[in-house]
Amino acid sequence: MASRSAPGVDGRKPDLFDKHIDEMPPHRAVLRAVEAKLMSKVSLRHPVLDIGAGDGHFASVTYRELIDAGVDLRFRDLLVARSRPGVYRLTSVASGTALPFRDGAFGTVLANCVMEHIPDLEAALGEVSRVLAPGGLFAATLPSEHFPDFLLGSSLFRFLHLPGLARVYGAFFNRISYHYHVYPLETWRTKLETAGLQIVEHRYYFSAAAHRALDLSHYLGVPTLLSHTLTGRWVLHPWLMAPFAWWLRRYYEEPFPQVGAYQFVLCHKIER
């Protein structure tokens, strides 16, 4: 099947945005593409553990080197990850709060939009610290305290002078997104340091405008949900995503904002 982003089709080499928008719903594609841009800059120290590996799509387009281990709670997704060549050496069904690895087994632990979905955050961060070697790296992407306020629905309700409904909309989106932890940087810093992890780099990403577009694309992207339900594929043909690609690419390419709906943290395990 021809791809919209195949070399030669549009005269340029496909990038991380193309590789996501060709295969995923529009809201997820633009967000994951920005996260891939951030996470791909991490200099991995092997062995590497990916918590929340899912179906392996994110790792397959983000990293050029083999990831040593990936864990997830969903066996069905891991079957897809295992079918992708050259992504993971090992995959295992496991919880982030009970990792099946020895102390100090990894030089890097990755968690892309995972930690906020784990109710027992302290246990999960403790496990990250436990399986990291001294001086090892932990890279994670997380929703920020601005996530609910930057949504399009919340913004519209505030514009209409309905702040109560804006708060309800933001809380609703956090709930359906299974966000248990939506904190500012200083709260994350405290929780990470308690687990023995020190932030050495922090960056907000996804501006208010980008987040409003993501919120709207949830609704405009309903046909991709129907496609996935009927065929198992989000995108029947990459060309069908061309309007979304034209609209959303600007948010993939925007400079990182001073404040954003999401945040990236890179940590070192504190040597004691």
CSV table of C-alpha atoms in Angstrom, one decimal:
chain,number,residue,atom,x,y,z
A,1,MET,CA,0.0,0.0,0.0
A,2,ALA,CA,1.4,3.4,-0.9
A,3,SER,CA,2.1,5.8,1.9
A,4,ARG,CA,1.5,9.5,1.9
A,5,SER,CA,4.8,9.9,3.7
A,6,ALA,CA,6.8,7.5,1.5
A,7,PRO,CA,10.0,9.0,0.1
A,8,GLY,CA,9.3,10.6,-3.2
A,9,VAL,CA,5.6,11.1,-2.8
A,10,ASP,CA,5.8,14.6,-1.4
A,11,GLY,CA,9.5,15.3,-2.2
A,12,ARG,CA,10.8,14.9,1.4
A,13,LYS,CA,11.9,12.3,3.8
A,14,PRO,CA,9.2,11.2,6.2
A,15,ASP,CA,9.6,12.4,9.8
A,16,LEU,CA,8.2,11.4,13.2
A,17,PHE,CA,5.0,13.2,12.5
A,18,ASP,CA,4.4,11.4,9.2
A,19,LYS,CA,5.1,8.0,10.8
A,20,HIS,CA,2.4,8.7,13.4
A,21,ILE,CA,-0.3,10.4,11.4
A,22,ASP,CA,-0.2,7.6,8.8
A,23,GLU,CA,-1.2,5.0,11.4
A,24,MET,CA,-2.9,6.6,14.3
A,25,PRO,CA,-6.0,8.8,15.2
A,26,PRO,CA,-5.1,12.5,14.7
A,27,HIS,CA,-5.2,13.5,18.4
A,28,ARG,CA,-2.9,10.7,19.3
A,29,ALA,CA,-0.6,11.1,16.3
A,30,VAL,CA,0.3,14.7,16.9
A,31,LEU,CA,0.9,14.2,20.6
A,32,ARG,CA,2.9,11.0,20.2
A,33,ALA,CA,5.0,12.7,17.4
A,34,VAL,CA,6.0,15.5,19.7
A,35,GLU,CA,6.8,13.1,22.5
A,36,ALA,CA,8.9,11.0,20.1
A,37,LYS,CA,10.8,14.1,19.2
A,38,LEU,CA,11.6,14.6,22.9
A,39,MET,CA,12.2,11.0,23.9
A,40,SER,CA,14.4,10.3,20.8
A,41,LYS,CA,16.9,12.9,22.1
A,42,VAL,CA,17.6,10.8,25.3
A,43,SER,CA,21.0,9.2,25.1
A,44,LEU,CA,20.1,5.6,26.1
A,45,ARG,CA,22.3,3.7,28.5
A,46,HIS,CA,21.8,0.0,28.0
A,47,PRO,CA,20.1,-2.2,29.2
A,48,VAL,CA,16.9,-0.2,28.5
A,49,LEU,CA,13.5,-0.8,30.0
A,50,ASP,CA,10.3,0.6,28.5
A,51,ILE,CA,7.4,0.7,30.9
A,52,GLY,CA,4.0,0.8,29.1
A,53,ALA,CA,5.4,-0.6,25.9
A,54,GLY,CA,1.9,-1.1,24.4
A,55,ASP,CA,1.8,-2.4,20.9
A,56,GLY,CA,5.4,-1.2,20.3
A,57,HIS,CA,4.5,1.4,17.7
A,58,PHE,CA,5.9,4.3,19.6
A,59,ALA,CA,9.3,2.6,20.3
A,60,SER,CA,9.4,1.4,16.7
A,61,VAL,CA,9.4,4.9,15.3
A,62,THR,CA,11.2,6.7,18.1
A,63,TYR,CA,14.4,4.7,18.7
A,64,ARG,CA,16.9,3.5,16.2
A,65,GLU,CA,18.4,0.9,18.6
A,66,LEU,CA,16.9,-2.2,20.1
A,67,ILE,CA,15.1,-1.7,23.4
A,68,ASP,CA,16.2,-4.5,25.8
A,69,ALA,CA,12.9,-5.0,27.6
A,70,GLY,CA,9.3,-3.7,27.4
A,71,VAL,CA,6.5,-4.3,29.9
A,72,ASP,CA,2.8,-3.7,29.7
A,73,LEU,CA,-0.4,-4.9,31.4
A,74,ARG,CA,-2.1,-5.8,28.1
A,75,PHE,CA,-1.0,-9.1,26.7
A,76,ARG,CA,-2.8,-8.5,23.4
A,77,ASP,CA,-0.8,-5.3,22.8
A,78,LEU,CA,2.4,-7.1,23.6
A,79,LEU,CA,1.7,-9.7,21.0
A,80,VAL,CA,1.6,-6.9,18.4
A,81,ALA,CA,4.9,-5.4,19.9
A,82,ARG,CA,6.5,-8.8,19.6
A,83,SER,CA,5.5,-9.0,15.9
A,84,ARG,CA,7.4,-5.8,15.1
A,85,PRO,CA,11.0,-6.8,14.1
A,86,GLY,CA,13.9,-5.1,15.8
A,87,VAL,CA,12.0,-3.2,18.6
A,88,TYR,CA,12.3,-5.2,21.8
A,89,ARG,CA,14.6,-8.0,22.9
A,90,LEU,CA,12.1,-9.1,25.5
A,91,THR,CA,8.5,-8.3,26.4
A,92,SER,CA,6.7,-9.2,29.5
A,93,VAL,CA,3.2,-8.7,31.0
A,94,ALA,CA,3.9,-6.8,34.2
A,95,SER,CA,2.7,-3.9,36.4
A,96,GLY,CA,4.8,-0.8,36.8
A,97,THR,CA,4.4,-1.4,40.6
A,98,ALA,CA,5.9,-4.9,40.5
A,99,LEU,CA,8.6,-5.0,37.8
A,100,PRO,CA,10.0,-8.6,37.3
A,101,PHE,CA,13.7,-7.5,37.3
A,102,ARG,CA,16.5,-7.5,39.7
A,103,ASP,CA,17.8,-4.4,41.5
A,104,GLY,CA,20.0,-2.2,39.3
A,105,ALA,CA,19.3,-4.2,36.2
A,106,PHE,CA,18.9,-1.2,33.8
A,107,GLY,CA,20.9,1.8,32.7
A,108,THR,CA,17.7,3.6,31.4
A,109,VAL,CA,14.0,3.4,32.2
A,110,LEU,CA,11.5,5.0,29.8
A,111,ALA,CA,7.9,5.8,30.5
A,112,ASN,CA,6.0,7.7,27.8
A,113,CYS,CA,2.7,9.0,29.2
A,114,VAL,CA,2.5,6.1,31.6
A,115,MET,CA,3.1,7.2,35.2
A,116,GLU,CA,-0.1,9.3,35.4
A,117,HIS,CA,-2.2,6.2,34.7
A,118,ILE,CA,-0.8,4.2,37.7
A,119,PRO,CA,-2.9,4.8,40.9
A,120,ASP,CA,-0.1,3.8,43.3
A,121,LEU,CA,2.5,6.3,42.0
A,122,GLU,CA,4.8,6.0,44.9
A,123,ALA,CA,5.1,2.2,44.4
A,124,ALA,CA,5.7,2.7,40.6
A,125,LEU,CA,8.5,5.4,41.2
A,126,GLY,CA,10.0,3.2,43.8
A,127,GLU,CA,10.2,0.3,41.3
A,128,VAL,CA,11.8,2.6,38.7
A,129,SER,CA,14.4,3.6,41.2
A,130,ARG,CA,15.0,0.0,42.3
A,131,VAL,CA,15.6,-1.4,38.8
A,132,LEU,CA,17.9,1.5,37.8
A,133,ALA,CA,21.6,1.2,38.3
A,134,PRO,CA,23.2,4.1,40.3
A,135,GLY,CA,23.4,7.1,38.0
A,136,GLY,CA,21.0,5.5,35.6
A,137,LEU,CA,18.5,7.6,33.6
A,138,PHE,CA,14.7,7.8,33.9
A,139,ALA,CA,12.9,9.7,31.1
A,140,ALA,CA,9.2,10.3,31.2
A,141,THR,CA,6.4,12.4,29.7
A,142,LEU,CA,3.5,13.5,31.9
A,143,PRO,CA,0.5,15.7,31.8
A,144,SER,CA,1.1,19.0,33.5
A,145,GLU,CA,-1.1,21.0,35.8
A,146,HIS,CA,-2.3,22.9,32.7
A,147,PHE,CA,-3.8,19.9,31.0
A,148,PRO,CA,-7.4,20.5,32.0
A,149,ASP,CA,-7.4,24.3,31.5
A,150,PHE,CA,-5.8,24.2,28.0
A,151,LEU,CA,-8.5,22.0,26.6
A,152,LEU,CA,-10.8,23.5,23.9
A,153,GLY,CA,-13.9,22.8,25.9
A,154,SER,CA,-12.5,24.4,29.0
A,155,SER,CA,-11.4,27.4,27.0
A,156,LEU,CA,-14.8,27.9,25.5
A,157,PHE,CA,-16.6,27.7,28.8
A,158,ARG,CA,-14.3,30.3,30.3
A,159,PHE,CA,-14.9,32.5,27.2
A,160,LEU,CA,-18.6,32.2,27.9
A,161,HIS,CA,-18.0,33.2,31.6
A,162,LEU,CA,-18.8,29.7,32.8
A,163,PRO,CA,-15.8,28.8,34.9
A,164,GLY,CA,-17.6,26.1,36.8
A,165,LEU,CA,-18.4,24.2,33.6
A,166,ALA,CA,-14.8,24.7,32.5
A,167,ARG,CA,-13.6,23.0,35.6
A,168,VAL,CA,-16.1,20.2,35.1
A,169,TYR,CA,-15.0,19.7,31.5
A,170,GLY,CA,-11.3,19.5,32.5
A,171,ALA,CA,-12.1,17.1,35.4
A,172,PHE,CA,-14.2,15.0,32.9
A,173,PHE,CA,-11.3,14.7,30.5
A,174,ASN,CA,-8.8,13.7,33.2
A,175,ARG,CA,-11.3,11.1,34.3
A,176,ILE,CA,-11.9,9.5,30.9
A,177,SER,CA,-8.1,9.7,30.2
A,178,TYR,CA,-7.5,7.8,33.5
A,179,HIS,CA,-5.2,10.5,34.8
A,180,TYR,CA,-4.6,9.9,38.5
A,181,HIS,CA,-1.7,12.4,38.7
A,182,VAL,CA,-1.7,15.8,37.0
A,183,TYR,CA,0.9,17.8,38.9
A,184,PRO,CA,3.1,20.9,38.5
A,185,LEU,CA,6.8,20.5,38.3
A,186,GLU,CA,7.5,21.0,41.9
A,187,THR,CA,5.2,18.3,43.0
A,188,TRP,CA,6.8,15.9,40.6
A,189,ARG,CA,10.2,17.0,41.8
A,190,THR,CA,9.3,16.1,45.4
A,191,LYS,CA,7.8,12.7,44.5
A,192,LEU,CA,10.7,11.8,42.2
A,193,GLU,CA,13.4,12.8,44.8
A,194,THR,CA,11.6,10.8,47.5
A,195,ALA,CA,12.1,7.8,45.2
A,196,GLY,CA,15.7,8.6,44.7
A,197,LEU,CA,15.4,10.3,41.3
A,198,GLN,CA,16.7,13.8,40.6
A,199,ILE,CA,15.4,15.9,37.7
A,200,VAL,CA,18.3,17.1,35.5
A,201,GLU,CA,16.1,18.3,32.6
A,202,HIS,CA,12.5,19.6,32.4
A,203,ARG,CA,10.6,20.9,29.4
A,204,TYR,CA,6.9,21.8,28.9
A,205,TYR,CA,5.5,20.8,25.5
A,206,PHE,CA,2.2,21.2,23.7
A,207,SER,CA,1.0,24.8,23.9
A,208,ALA,CA,-2.5,25.9,24.8
A,209,ALA,CA,-3.3,26.2,21.0
A,210,ALA,CA,-1.9,22.8,20.3
A,211,HIS,CA,-4.0,21.3,23.2
A,212,ARG,CA,-7.1,23.0,21.9
A,213,ALA,CA,-6.5,21.4,18.5
A,214,LEU,CA,-5.9,18.0,20.1
A,215,ASP,CA,-9.2,18.3,22.0
A,216,LEU,CA,-11.1,19.2,18.7
A,217,SER,CA,-9.4,16.4,16.8
A,218,HIS,CA,-10.8,13.9,19.3
A,219,TYR,CA,-14.2,14.7,17.8
A,220,LEU,CA,-13.2,15.2,14.2
A,221,GLY,CA,-11.3,11.9,14.4
A,222,VAL,CA,-14.3,9.7,15.2
A,223,PRO,CA,-14.2,8.0,11.8
A,224,THR,CA,-10.8,6.5,12.7
A,225,LEU,CA,-12.4,5.0,15.8
A,226,LEU,CA,-15.1,3.5,13.6
A,227,SER,CA,-12.4,2.2,11.2
A,228,HIS,CA,-10.5,0.6,14.1
A,229,THR,CA,-13.7,-1.0,15.5
A,230,LEU,CA,-14.6,-2.5,12.1
A,231,THR,CA,-11.2,-3.4,10.6
A,232,GLY,CA,-8.6,-3.3,13.5
A,233,ARG,CA,-6.8,-0.4,11.7
A,234,TRP,CA,-7.1,3.2,12.7
A,235,VAL,CA,-6.2,4.5,9.2
A,236,LEU,CA,-7.4,2.6,6.1
A,237,HIS,CA,-5.1,4.7,3.8
A,238,PRO,CA,-2.6,7.4,4.7
A,239,TRP,CA,-4.0,9.8,2.1
A,240,LEU,CA,-7.2,9.9,4.2
A,241,MET,CA,-5.2,11.7,6.9
A,242,ALA,CA,-3.9,14.4,4.6
A,243,PRO,CA,-6.3,17.1,5.9
A,244,PHE,CA,-5.3,16.3,9.5
A,245,ALA,CA,-1.6,16.3,8.5
A,246,TRP,CA,-1.9,19.7,7.0
A,247,TRP,CA,-3.7,21.1,10.0
A,248,LEU,CA,-1.8,19.5,12.9
A,249,ARG,CA,1.8,19.6,11.5
A,250,ARG,CA,2.1,23.2,12.8
A,251,TYR,CA,1.8,21.9,16.4
A,252,TYR,CA,4.4,19.2,15.8
A,253,GLU,CA,6.8,21.9,14.5
A,254,GLU,CA,6.0,24.7,17.1
A,255,PRO,CA,8.8,25.7,19.4
A,256,PHE,CA,8.5,24.3,22.9
A,257,PRO,CA,6.4,26.7,25.0
A,258,GLN,CA,7.1,28.3,28.4
A,259,VAL,CA,4.1,26.4,29.8
A,260,GLY,CA,2.4,23.5,28.2
A,261,ALA,CA,-0.3,20.9,28.7
A,262,TYR,CA,2.4,18.2,29.1
A,263,GLN,CA,5.9,18.0,30.5
A,264,PHE,CA,9.1,16.0,29.8
A,265,VAL,CA,11.4,15.1,32.7
A,266,LEU,CA,14.9,13.4,32.5
A,267,CYS,CA,16.2,12.2,35.9
A,268,HIS,CA,19.3,10.6,37.2
A,269,LYS,CA,19.1,8.0,40.0
A,270,ILE,CA,20.7,9.6,43.0
A,271,GLU,CA,23.9,7.7,44.0
A,272,ARG,CA,23.9,7.1,47.8
